[in-house]
mmCIF file of C-alpha atoms and ligand atoms in Angstrom:
data_model
loop_
_atom_site.group_PDB
_atom_site.id
_atom_site.type_symbol
_atom_site.label_atom_id
_atom_site.label_comp_id
_atom_site.label_asym_id
_atom_site.label_seq_id
_atom_site.Cartn_x
_atom_site.Cartn_y
_atom_site.Cartn_z
ATOM 1 C CA MET A 15 10.523 -2.732 28.906
ATOM 2 C CA LYS A 16 12.269 -4.870 26.348
ATOM 3 C CA PHE A 17 10.988 -5.476 22.822
ATOM 4 C CA ILE A 18 12.199 -7.324 19.757
ATOM 5 C CA ALA A 19 11.601 -6.036 16.220
ATOM 6 C CA TYR A 20 11.587 -8.702 13.516
ATOM 7 C CA LYS A 21 12.347 -7.859 9.872
ATOM 8 C CA ALA A 22 13.860 -4.535 11.005
ATOM 9 C CA ASN A 23 15.480 -3.149 7.874
ATOM 10 C CA SER A 24 18.311 -0.642 7.565
ATOM 11 C CA ASP A 25 15.904 2.243 6.860
ATOM 12 C CA GLU A 26 14.038 1.580 10.100
ATOM 13 C CA ARG A 27 17.033 1.138 12.397
ATOM 14 C CA GLU A 28 17.734 4.817 13.088
ATOM 15 C CA HIS A 29 14.052 5.284 13.981
ATOM 16 C CA PHE A 30 14.187 2.336 16.415
ATOM 17 C CA VAL A 31 17.315 3.744 18.059
ATOM 18 C CA ALA A 32 15.697 7.197 18.402
ATOM 19 C CA MET A 33 12.468 5.695 19.758
ATOM 20 C CA ALA A 34 14.297 3.504 22.286
ATOM 21 C CA ASP A 35 16.132 6.625 23.542
ATOM 22 C CA MET A 36 13.026 8.778 23.679
ATOM 23 C CA LYS A 37 10.760 6.230 25.391
ATOM 24 C CA GLY A 38 13.383 4.592 27.585
ATOM 25 C CA VAL A 39 12.769 1.104 26.178
ATOM 26 C CA GLU A 40 15.209 -1.528 24.975
ATOM 27 C CA TYR A 41 14.950 -2.962 21.461
ATOM 28 C CA ILE A 42 16.547 -6.064 19.960
ATOM 29 C CA LEU A 43 16.636 -5.555 16.192
ATOM 30 C CA THR A 44 16.830 -8.466 13.793
ATOM 31 C CA SER A 45 16.416 -8.685 10.043
ATOM 32 C CA SER A 46 15.077 -12.257 10.449
ATOM 33 C CA GLU A 47 11.418 -13.028 10.036
ATOM 34 C CA LEU A 48 9.501 -14.465 12.973
ATOM 35 C CA ASN A 49 9.312 -18.264 12.666
ATOM 36 C CA GLU A 50 9.707 -21.460 14.713
ATOM 37 C CA GLU A 51 13.504 -20.986 15.019
ATOM 38 C CA THR A 52 13.799 -17.211 15.406
ATOM 39 C CA VAL A 53 11.066 -17.021 18.029
ATOM 40 C CA GLU A 54 13.799 -18.018 20.519
ATOM 41 C CA LEU A 55 15.375 -14.557 20.028
ATOM 42 C CA ALA A 56 12.363 -13.107 21.846
ATOM 43 C CA MET A 57 13.252 -14.830 25.141
ATOM 44 C CA GLY A 58 13.059 -12.255 27.942
ATOM 45 C CA CYS A 59 11.157 -9.671 25.845
ATOM 46 C CA ASP A 60 7.865 -8.044 26.868
ATOM 47 C CA GLY A 61 6.541 -7.542 23.346
ATOM 48 C CA ILE A 62 7.129 -8.239 19.670
ATOM 49 C CA SER A 63 7.093 -5.910 16.698
ATOM 50 C CA ASP A 64 6.862 -7.290 13.167
ATOM 51 C CA SER A 65 6.913 -5.686 9.760
ATOM 52 C CA MET A 66 4.453 -6.161 6.895
ATOM 53 C CA LEU A 67 3.451 -9.818 7.111
ATOM 54 C CA SER A 68 3.745 -11.833 3.945
ATOM 55 C CA ARG A 69 2.930 -15.253 5.423
ATOM 56 C CA LYS A 70 1.100 -16.808 8.347
ATOM 57 C CA TYR A 71 2.948 -17.811 11.499
ATOM 58 C CA ASP A 72 2.983 -21.511 12.262
ATOM 59 C CA GLU A 73 0.981 -22.496 15.350
ATOM 60 C CA LYS A 74 4.283 -23.486 17.026
ATOM 61 C CA VAL A 75 5.241 -19.777 17.070
ATOM 62 C CA TYR A 76 2.127 -18.793 19.034
ATOM 63 C CA ALA A 77 2.556 -21.777 21.377
ATOM 64 C CA ARG A 78 6.187 -20.869 22.089
ATOM 65 C CA LEU A 79 5.282 -17.221 22.734
ATOM 66 C CA GLN A 80 2.783 -18.380 25.333
ATOM 67 C CA GLU A 81 5.429 -20.571 26.970
ATOM 68 C CA MET A 82 7.763 -17.563 27.077
ATOM 69 C CA ASP A 83 4.936 -15.483 28.630
ATOM 70 C CA ILE A 84 4.921 -12.963 25.746
ATOM 71 C CA LYS A 85 1.398 -11.614 25.415
ATOM 72 C CA TYR A 86 1.697 -8.570 23.181
ATOM 73 C CA MET A 87 2.521 -8.058 19.539
ATOM 74 C CA THR A 88 2.297 -5.184 17.081
ATOM 75 C CA VAL A 89 2.662 -4.970 13.341
ATOM 76 C CA ARG A 90 4.223 -1.817 11.943
ATOM 77 C CA THR A 91 1.719 -1.618 9.067
ATOM 78 C CA ALA A 92 -2.018 -1.147 8.636
ATOM 79 C CA GLY A 93 -2.539 -4.624 7.125
ATOM 80 C CA TYR A 94 -2.755 -7.729 9.312
ATOM 81 C CA ASP A 95 -4.497 -10.127 6.889
ATOM 82 C CA THR A 96 -2.118 -13.030 7.601
ATOM 83 C CA ILE A 97 -2.797 -13.077 11.342
ATOM 84 C CA ASP A 98 -4.799 -16.107 12.468
ATOM 85 C CA PHE A 99 -7.050 -14.666 15.170
ATOM 86 C CA GLY A 100 -8.233 -18.136 16.207
ATOM 87 C CA LEU A 101 -4.656 -19.068 17.152
ATOM 88 C CA LEU A 102 -4.009 -15.652 18.673
ATOM 89 C CA ASN A 103 -6.961 -16.088 21.025
ATOM 90 C CA LYS A 104 -6.129 -19.726 21.748
ATOM 91 C CA TYR A 105 -2.669 -18.737 23.013
ATOM 92 C CA GLY A 106 -3.780 -15.525 24.744
ATOM 93 C CA ILE A 107 -1.807 -13.127 22.554
ATOM 94 C CA ARG A 108 -3.036 -9.635 21.693
ATOM 95 C CA ILE A 109 -2.006 -7.647 18.650
ATOM 96 C CA ALA A 110 -2.227 -4.045 17.430
ATOM 97 C CA ASN A 111 -1.530 -2.378 14.088
ATOM 98 C CA VAL A 112 -0.636 1.115 12.803
ATOM 99 C CA PRO A 113 -3.875 2.120 11.035
ATOM 100 C CA ALA A 114 -2.624 5.322 9.351
ATOM 101 C CA TYR A 115 1.088 6.096 9.243
ATOM 102 C CA SER A 116 1.082 8.787 6.572
ATOM 103 C CA PRO A 117 -1.804 9.045 4.081
ATOM 104 C CA THR A 118 0.006 11.961 2.423
ATOM 105 C CA ALA A 119 2.947 9.680 1.523
ATOM 106 C CA ILE A 120 0.712 7.495 -0.653
ATOM 107 C CA ALA A 121 -1.253 10.484 -1.955
ATOM 108 C CA GLU A 122 1.921 12.260 -3.106
ATOM 109 C CA HIS A 123 3.104 9.073 -4.820
ATOM 110 C CA ALA A 124 -0.198 8.698 -6.688
ATOM 111 C CA VAL A 125 0.071 12.281 -7.896
ATOM 112 C CA MET A 126 3.728 11.762 -8.834
ATOM 113 C CA LEU A 127 2.731 8.809 -11.056
ATOM 114 C CA ALA A 128 -0.105 10.806 -12.624
ATOM 115 C CA LEU A 129 2.102 13.811 -13.307
ATOM 116 C CA SER A 130 4.949 11.679 -14.694
ATOM 117 C CA LEU A 131 2.598 9.879 -17.081
ATOM 118 C CA ALA A 132 0.835 13.079 -18.132
ATOM 119 C CA ARG A 133 4.246 14.588 -18.994
ATOM 120 C CA LYS A 134 5.516 11.348 -20.612
ATOM 121 C CA SER A 135 8.542 11.336 -18.342
ATOM 122 C CA LYS A 136 9.373 7.628 -18.904
ATOM 123 C CA ILE A 137 9.727 8.297 -22.651
ATOM 124 C CA VAL A 138 11.721 11.502 -22.093
ATOM 125 C CA GLU A 139 14.037 9.777 -19.577
ATOM 126 C CA GLN A 140 14.652 6.809 -21.911
ATOM 127 C CA ARG A 141 15.480 9.213 -24.741
ATOM 128 C CA VAL A 142 17.886 11.255 -22.609
ATOM 129 C CA MET A 143 19.670 8.063 -21.486
ATOM 130 C CA ALA A 144 20.167 7.254 -25.202
ATOM 131 C CA GLN A 145 21.313 10.846 -25.900
ATOM 132 C CA ASP A 146 18.200 11.364 -28.034
ATOM 133 C CA PHE A 147 17.147 14.938 -27.302
ATOM 134 C CA ARG A 148 14.217 15.278 -29.712
ATOM 135 C CA ARG A 149 10.931 16.707 -28.452
ATOM 136 C CA GLU A 150 8.514 15.335 -31.053
ATOM 137 C CA GLY A 151 6.164 12.621 -29.902
ATOM 138 C CA ALA A 152 6.448 13.504 -26.227
ATOM 139 C CA VAL A 153 3.848 16.241 -25.892
ATOM 140 C CA GLY A 154 2.489 16.347 -22.346
ATOM 141 C CA ARG A 155 -0.906 17.175 -20.887
ATOM 142 C CA GLU A 156 -1.666 19.640 -18.077
ATOM 143 C CA LEU A 157 -3.400 18.561 -14.877
ATOM 144 C CA ASN A 158 -5.150 21.920 -14.512
ATOM 145 C CA LYS A 159 -7.186 21.139 -17.635
ATOM 146 C CA MET A 160 -8.244 17.703 -16.435
ATOM 147 C CA THR A 161 -11.013 16.102 -14.409
ATOM 148 C CA ILE A 162 -9.542 13.704 -11.864
ATOM 149 C CA GLY A 163 -11.547 10.806 -10.436
ATOM 150 C CA ILE A 164 -10.832 9.624 -6.910
ATOM 151 C CA VAL A 165 -12.315 6.205 -6.170
ATOM 152 C CA GLY A 166 -12.488 5.833 -2.376
ATOM 153 C CA THR A 167 -12.385 9.119 -0.505
ATOM 154 C CA GLY A 168 -11.026 7.748 2.806
ATOM 155 C CA HIS A 169 -7.724 8.738 4.441
ATOM 156 C CA ILE A 170 -5.554 8.473 1.320
ATOM 157 C CA GLY A 171 -8.137 9.344 -1.325
ATOM 158 C CA PHE A 172 -8.995 12.592 0.421
ATOM 159 C CA GLU A 173 -5.333 13.678 0.656
ATOM 160 C CA THR A 174 -4.883 12.789 -3.023
ATOM 161 C CA ALA A 175 -7.923 14.872 -3.960
ATOM 162 C CA LYS A 176 -6.473 17.872 -2.077
ATOM 163 C CA ILE A 177 -3.194 17.711 -4.000
ATOM 164 C CA PHE A 178 -4.884 17.377 -7.394
ATOM 165 C CA LYS A 179 -7.114 20.300 -6.437
ATOM 166 C CA GLY A 180 -3.952 22.285 -5.716
ATOM 167 C CA PHE A 181 -2.905 21.749 -9.337
ATOM 168 C CA GLY A 182 -6.125 23.451 -10.424
ATOM 169 C CA ALA A 183 -7.837 20.267 -11.619
ATOM 170 C CA ARG A 184 -11.547 19.544 -11.276
ATOM 171 C CA VAL A 185 -11.745 16.669 -8.797
ATOM 172 C CA LEU A 186 -14.620 14.191 -8.683
ATOM 173 C CA GLY A 187 -14.820 11.683 -5.830
ATOM 174 C CA TYR A 188 -16.811 8.483 -5.501
ATOM 175 C CA ASP A 189 -17.304 6.462 -2.329
ATOM 176 C CA PRO A 190 -20.279 4.262 -1.356
ATOM 177 C CA PHE A 191 -19.923 5.826 2.112
ATOM 178 C CA PRO A 192 -19.441 9.461 1.095
ATOM 179 C CA ARG A 193 -17.892 12.015 3.432
ATOM 180 C CA LYS A 194 -20.403 14.363 5.024
ATOM 181 C CA GLU A 195 -18.096 17.293 4.349
ATOM 182 C CA THR A 196 -15.837 17.524 1.316
ATOM 183 C CA GLU A 197 -14.408 20.894 2.429
ATOM 184 C CA GLY A 198 -14.754 22.129 -1.133
ATOM 185 C CA VAL A 199 -11.971 19.781 -2.226
ATOM 186 C CA TYR A 200 -13.966 17.626 -4.631
ATOM 187 C CA GLU A 201 -17.420 17.121 -6.099
ATOM 188 C CA GLN A 202 -19.300 13.964 -5.125
ATOM 189 C CA ALA A 203 -20.005 11.652 -8.051
ATOM 190 C CA LYS A 204 -23.332 9.825 -7.804
ATOM 191 C CA ASP A 205 -21.770 6.502 -8.847
ATOM 192 C CA ALA A 206 -18.640 4.920 -10.289
ATOM 193 C CA ASP A 207 -20.025 5.255 -13.826
ATOM 194 C CA GLU A 208 -19.883 9.029 -13.495
ATOM 195 C CA ILE A 209 -16.172 8.725 -12.689
ATOM 196 C CA PHE A 210 -15.608 6.446 -15.700
ATOM 197 C CA ALA A 211 -17.487 8.786 -18.062
ATOM 198 C CA GLU A 212 -16.039 12.111 -16.891
ATOM 199 C CA CYS A 213 -12.455 11.609 -15.796
ATOM 200 C CA ASP A 214 -9.118 12.018 -17.562
ATOM 201 C CA ILE A 215 -7.263 10.416 -14.666
ATOM 202 C CA ILE A 216 -8.763 7.765 -12.366
ATOM 203 C CA SER A 217 -6.918 7.084 -9.105
ATOM 204 C CA LEU A 218 -7.900 4.064 -6.969
ATOM 205 C CA HIS A 219 -7.965 4.344 -3.149
ATOM 206 C CA MET A 220 -10.361 1.680 -1.926
ATOM 207 C CA PRO A 221 -9.620 -1.369 0.246
ATOM 208 C CA LEU A 222 -9.108 -4.968 -0.847
ATOM 209 C CA VAL A 223 -12.492 -6.560 -0.281
ATOM 210 C CA PRO A 224 -14.048 -9.196 -2.581
ATOM 211 C CA GLU A 225 -16.485 -6.673 -4.135
ATOM 212 C CA ASN A 226 -13.586 -4.544 -5.355
ATOM 213 C CA LYS A 227 -11.817 -7.337 -7.261
ATOM 214 C CA HIS A 228 -11.456 -6.292 -10.919
ATOM 215 C CA PHE A 229 -13.161 -2.956 -10.303
ATOM 216 C CA ILE A 230 -11.280 -1.931 -13.450
ATOM 217 C CA ASN A 231 -12.338 -4.494 -16.074
ATOM 218 C CA ALA A 232 -13.242 -4.657 -19.773
ATOM 219 C CA GLU A 233 -16.712 -3.277 -19.107
ATOM 220 C CA SER A 234 -15.611 -0.333 -16.956
ATOM 221 C CA ILE A 235 -12.765 0.491 -19.368
ATOM 222 C CA GLU A 236 -15.312 0.627 -22.196
ATOM 223 C CA LYS A 237 -17.150 3.397 -20.283
ATOM 224 C CA MET A 238 -14.015 5.532 -19.845
ATOM 225 C CA LYS A 239 -12.796 8.489 -21.866
ATOM 226 C CA ASP A 240 -10.279 7.761 -24.606
ATOM 227 C CA GLY A 241 -6.736 8.292 -23.361
ATOM 228 C CA VAL A 242 -7.663 7.896 -19.669
ATOM 229 C CA ILE A 243 -4.754 7.544 -17.222
ATOM 230 C CA ILE A 244 -5.261 4.900 -14.515
ATOM 231 C CA ILE A 245 -3.369 5.081 -11.224
ATOM 232 C CA ASN A 246 -3.369 2.247 -8.694
ATOM 233 C CA THR A 247 -1.645 2.704 -5.348
ATOM 234 C CA ALA A 248 -4.329 0.697 -3.510
ATOM 235 C CA ARG A 249 -4.244 -3.072 -4.184
ATOM 236 C CA GLY A 250 -3.332 -5.094 -7.306
ATOM 237 C CA PRO A 251 -6.531 -7.166 -7.623
ATOM 238 C CA HIS A 252 -8.586 -3.985 -8.157
ATOM 239 C CA ILE A 253 -7.470 -4.223 -11.807
ATOM 240 C CA ASP A 254 -8.075 -7.042 -14.305
ATOM 241 C CA ASN A 255 -4.600 -7.119 -15.875
ATOM 242 C CA LYS A 256 -5.764 -8.666 -19.151
ATOM 243 C CA ALA A 257 -8.364 -5.943 -19.649
ATOM 244 C CA LEU A 258 -5.777 -3.291 -18.763
ATOM 245 C CA ALA A 259 -3.262 -4.667 -21.279
ATOM 246 C CA LYS A 260 -5.937 -4.807 -23.982
ATOM 247 C CA GLY A 261 -7.053 -1.255 -23.214
ATOM 248 C CA LEU A 262 -3.448 -0.034 -23.485
ATOM 249 C CA MET A 263 -2.782 -1.927 -26.747
ATOM 250 C CA GLN A 264 -5.952 -0.492 -28.293
ATOM 251 C CA GLU A 265 -4.932 2.992 -27.056
ATOM 252 C CA LYS A 266 -8.240 3.327 -25.219
ATOM 253 C CA ILE A 267 -6.158 3.727 -22.056
ATOM 254 C CA GLY A 268 -3.505 6.415 -22.423
ATOM 255 C CA ALA A 269 -1.255 5.300 -19.564
ATOM 256 C CA ALA A 270 -1.143 3.416 -16.272
ATOM 257 C CA GLY A 271 0.804 4.003 -13.041
ATOM 258 C CA LEU A 272 0.946 0.906 -10.853
ATOM 259 C CA ASP A 273 2.468 0.863 -7.375
ATOM 260 C CA VAL A 274 0.671 -2.410 -6.666
ATOM 261 C CA PHE A 275 0.163 -5.320 -9.027
ATOM 262 C CA ASP A 276 -1.673 -8.631 -9.018
ATOM 263 C CA PHE A 277 0.948 -11.231 -9.936
ATOM 264 C CA ASP A 278 -1.770 -13.924 -10.132
ATOM 265 C CA GLY A 279 0.249 -16.205 -7.889
ATOM 266 C CA LYS A 280 2.763 -16.649 -10.747
ATOM 267 C CA GLY A 281 5.922 -15.557 -9.040
ATOM 268 C CA GLY A 282 3.984 -14.619 -5.930
ATOM 269 C CA GLU A 283 4.315 -11.199 -4.375
ATOM 270 C CA ILE A 284 7.833 -10.354 -5.541
ATOM 271 C CA TYR A 285 8.043 -6.815 -4.255
ATOM 272 C CA GLY A 286 10.641 -6.335 -1.548
ATOM 273 C CA ASP A 287 13.071 -8.915 -3.032
ATOM 274 C CA ASP A 288 15.982 -8.650 -5.462
ATOM 275 C CA TYR A 289 14.933 -10.507 -8.623
ATOM 276 C CA LYS A 290 17.998 -9.661 -10.750
ATOM 277 C CA GLY A 291 18.821 -12.657 -12.957
ATOM 278 C CA ARG A 292 15.648 -14.490 -11.988
ATOM 279 C CA ILE A 293 12.613 -15.190 -14.132
ATOM 280 C CA ILE A 294 9.455 -13.315 -13.246
ATOM 281 C CA LYS A 295 6.735 -15.799 -14.071
ATOM 282 C CA SER A 296 3.802 -13.417 -14.355
ATOM 283 C CA GLU A 297 2.850 -13.029 -18.022
ATOM 284 C CA ALA A 298 0.684 -10.059 -17.098
ATOM 285 C CA TYR A 299 3.720 -8.255 -15.673
ATOM 286 C CA ARG A 300 5.906 -9.095 -18.678
ATOM 287 C CA ASP A 301 3.192 -7.823 -21.050
ATOM 288 C CA LEU A 302 3.165 -4.421 -19.405
ATOM 289 C CA VAL A 303 6.586 -3.686 -17.984
ATOM 290 C CA ASP A 304 8.267 -2.497 -21.191
ATOM 291 C CA LEU A 305 5.452 -0.287 -22.416
ATOM 292 C CA PRO A 306 6.533 3.369 -22.572
ATOM 293 C CA ASN A 307 3.228 4.506 -21.057
ATOM 294 C CA VAL A 308 3.205 2.164 -18.052
ATOM 295 C CA MET A 309 5.096 3.018 -14.882
ATOM 296 C CA PHE A 310 5.639 0.396 -12.207
ATOM 297 C CA THR A 311 6.840 1.164 -8.710
ATOM 298 C CA PRO A 312 7.337 -1.786 -6.323
ATOM 299 C CA HIS A 313 4.809 -0.979 -3.568
ATOM 300 C CA VAL A 314 6.807 1.987 -2.311
ATOM 301 C CA ALA A 315 4.095 4.647 -2.164
ATOM 302 C CA TYR A 316 4.200 4.585 1.644
ATOM 303 C CA ASN A 317 7.995 4.580 1.824
ATOM 304 C CA THR A 318 8.892 8.012 3.212
ATOM 305 C CA ASP A 319 10.858 9.181 6.246
ATOM 306 C CA VAL A 320 7.651 10.417 7.884
ATOM 307 C CA ALA A 321 5.797 7.116 7.332
ATOM 308 C CA ILE A 322 8.662 4.942 8.597
ATOM 309 C CA GLY A 323 9.062 7.172 11.666
ATOM 310 C CA ASN A 324 5.341 6.825 12.388
ATOM 311 C CA MET A 325 5.348 3.055 11.832
ATOM 312 C CA VAL A 326 8.141 2.620 14.360
ATOM 313 C CA GLY A 327 6.810 5.283 16.775
ATOM 314 C CA ILE A 328 3.153 4.216 16.832
ATOM 315 C CA SER A 329 3.978 0.486 17.012
ATOM 316 C CA THR A 330 6.295 1.131 19.977
ATOM 317 C CA GLN A 331 3.530 3.096 21.706
ATOM 318 C CA ASN A 332 1.120 0.185 20.990
ATOM 319 C CA LEU A 333 3.332 -2.231 22.957
ATOM 320 C CA MET A 334 3.846 0.306 25.770
ATOM 321 C CA ASP A 335 0.077 0.889 26.036
ATOM 322 C CA PHE A 336 -0.624 -2.840 26.283
ATOM 323 C CA LEU A 337 1.945 -3.172 29.059
ATOM 324 C CA GLU A 338 1.197 0.023 30.982
ATOM 325 C CA LYS A 339 -2.598 0.323 30.580
ATOM 326 C CA GLY A 340 -3.634 -3.231 29.679
ATOM 327 C CA GLU A 341 -5.266 -1.867 26.528
ATOM 328 C CA CYS A 342 -4.330 -0.266 23.243
ATOM 329 C CA GLU A 343 -6.541 1.831 20.968
ATOM 330 C CA ASN A 344 -5.006 0.176 17.880
ATOM 331 C CA GLU A 345 -5.734 -3.377 19.025
ATOM 332 C CA VAL A 346 -7.220 -5.537 16.262
ATOM 333 C CA GLY A 347 -9.131 -8.810 16.170
ATOM 334 C CA ARG A 348 -10.194 -9.076 19.812
ATOM 335 C CA SER A 349 -12.230 -12.298 20.070
ATOM 336 C CA GLY A 350 -11.585 -13.199 16.493
ATOM 337 C CA GLY A 351 -13.284 -10.363 14.640
ATOM 338 C CA GLY A 352 -10.918 -7.634 13.485
ATOM 339 C CA LYS A 353 -11.633 -4.014 14.327
HETATM 340 P P1 NAD B 408 -9.693 4.061 4.079
HETATM 341 O O1 NAD B 408 -10.388 2.923 4.731
HETATM 342 O O2 NAD B 408 -9.404 5.280 4.862
HETATM 343 O O3 NAD B 408 -10.533 4.522 2.790
HETATM 344 C C1 NAD B 408 -11.011 3.626 1.829
HETATM 345 C C2 NAD B 408 -12.330 4.170 1.297
HETATM 346 O O4 NAD B 408 -12.699 3.395 0.166
HETATM 347 C C3 NAD B 408 -13.485 4.077 2.298
HETATM 348 O O5 NAD B 408 -14.041 5.371 2.486
HETATM 349 C C4 NAD B 408 -14.475 3.130 1.623
HETATM 350 O O6 NAD B 408 -15.827 3.448 1.873
HETATM 351 C C5 NAD B 408 -14.128 3.331 0.154
HETATM 352 N N1 NAD B 408 -14.544 2.259 -0.755
HETATM 353 C C6 NAD B 408 -14.661 0.934 -0.529
HETATM 354 N N2 NAD B 408 -15.053 0.314 -1.638
HETATM 355 C C7 NAD B 408 -15.215 1.262 -2.600
HETATM 356 C C8 NAD B 408 -15.612 1.252 -3.966
HETATM 357 N N3 NAD B 408 -15.926 0.125 -4.599
HETATM 358 N N4 NAD B 408 -15.656 2.422 -4.621
HETATM 359 C C9 NAD B 408 -15.341 3.575 -4.024
HETATM 360 N N5 NAD B 408 -14.936 3.658 -2.732
HETATM 361 C C10 NAD B 408 -14.888 2.519 -2.046
HETATM 362 O O7 NAD B 408 -8.367 3.423 3.436
HETATM 363 P P2 NAD B 408 -6.996 4.186 3.133
HETATM 364 O O8 NAD B 408 -6.142 4.170 4.348
HETATM 365 O O9 NAD B 408 -7.303 5.483 2.468
HETATM 366 O O10 NAD B 408 -6.335 3.148 2.104
HETATM 367 C C11 NAD B 408 -6.747 3.119 0.749
HETATM 368 C C12 NAD B 408 -6.007 2.024 -0.016
HETATM 369 O O11 NAD B 408 -4.599 2.295 -0.027
HETATM 370 C C13 NAD B 408 -6.147 0.615 0.566
HETATM 371 O O12 NAD B 408 -6.335 -0.304 -0.493
HETATM 372 C C14 NAD B 408 -4.791 0.341 1.189
HETATM 373 O O13 NAD B 408 -4.498 -1.036 1.209
HETATM 374 C C15 NAD B 408 -3.887 1.094 0.222
HETATM 375 N N6 NAD B 408 -2.535 1.421 0.765
HETATM 376 C C16 NAD B 408 -1.483 1.388 -0.108
HETATM 377 C C17 NAD B 408 -0.212 1.710 0.329
HETATM 378 C C18 NAD B 408 0.972 1.709 -0.617
HETATM 379 O O14 NAD B 408 2.117 1.854 -0.161
HETATM 380 N N7 NAD B 408 0.772 1.572 -1.915
HETATM 381 C C19 NAD B 408 -0.004 2.048 1.680
HETATM 382 C C20 NAD B 408 -1.115 2.101 2.536
HETATM 383 C C21 NAD B 408 -2.384 1.794 2.068
#
């Protein structure tokens, strides 16, 4: 079996080489994205692997894949929002994703942001870099004395709750579809308002659906405890940036840790690119980036050795399953719907 992996980056390459060896498959690796020109690189391949998709494929790509008799694709991420299932079905192409590559990777990152902000590590680091070794004004807070709110207790939220629990914190979880069994890890909140009213840290772990847009807004911030720390490793639009900035300026919000950010289309989704010397057009980003109590990370919560290994391993297995069994448990969007 011969596959091609588009947008294969240097961190993934060793995993592709190991996987090709282990499974006895051949991989062509290219850093190019899949488009009308680069689709020709797939000639003679049995399947295509692509990385996180930032834009839709042109119809010509699907048409050419059909001409080349390539029927199977996989993405190496959970998200597949840019896939046009109408075109996929029209050209007889089937696609799978990697639904969970390492929930603990994102959970650990969320806790890292929370801990760093609670211990004012950005301020301490900036002082040390300037050879300012004073302690005053950088008093931290202890997680074991806090109530932590987990919004969305799915794969990642549950792992995050476990880690916070390990620090000795009281953990409160809210989910409109609550788990039947919390395994003693967290207490179920009756609604989101209970999270807002009770929690010292609020960590978001729900999906990007229209109802969740601006889940954190002026009204919800008003209901929160003074000095609350907000962590977002889920999706940028969950937070109304203007309301967040106002809350931080008024010191209602104590700190924010943002692995994802809504750039409002101004500058687009910049994460993943080198922007040195370029202007970042998002005013919301510029308002927040220099604040000592705001930590940005560029959508890297998932980026661990374990997660990358799983992304490459599971996506390879997806293509092999399609070819060997004619089906794949991670297939998405059969007849236009999504799983
Ligand atoms: P999941 O589907 O396992 O869990 C999400 C949970 O959120 C579900 O139980 C759902 O019922 C709940 N939910 C939906 N709306 C809610 C609301 N308004 N309030 C409370 N709960 C709500 O998803 P997951 O795999 O745990 O992913 C969680 C989030 O993490 C997603 O937004 C995903 O895109 C994001 N993510 C981020 C990274 C990263 O690197 N930063 C990587 C992977 C996933």
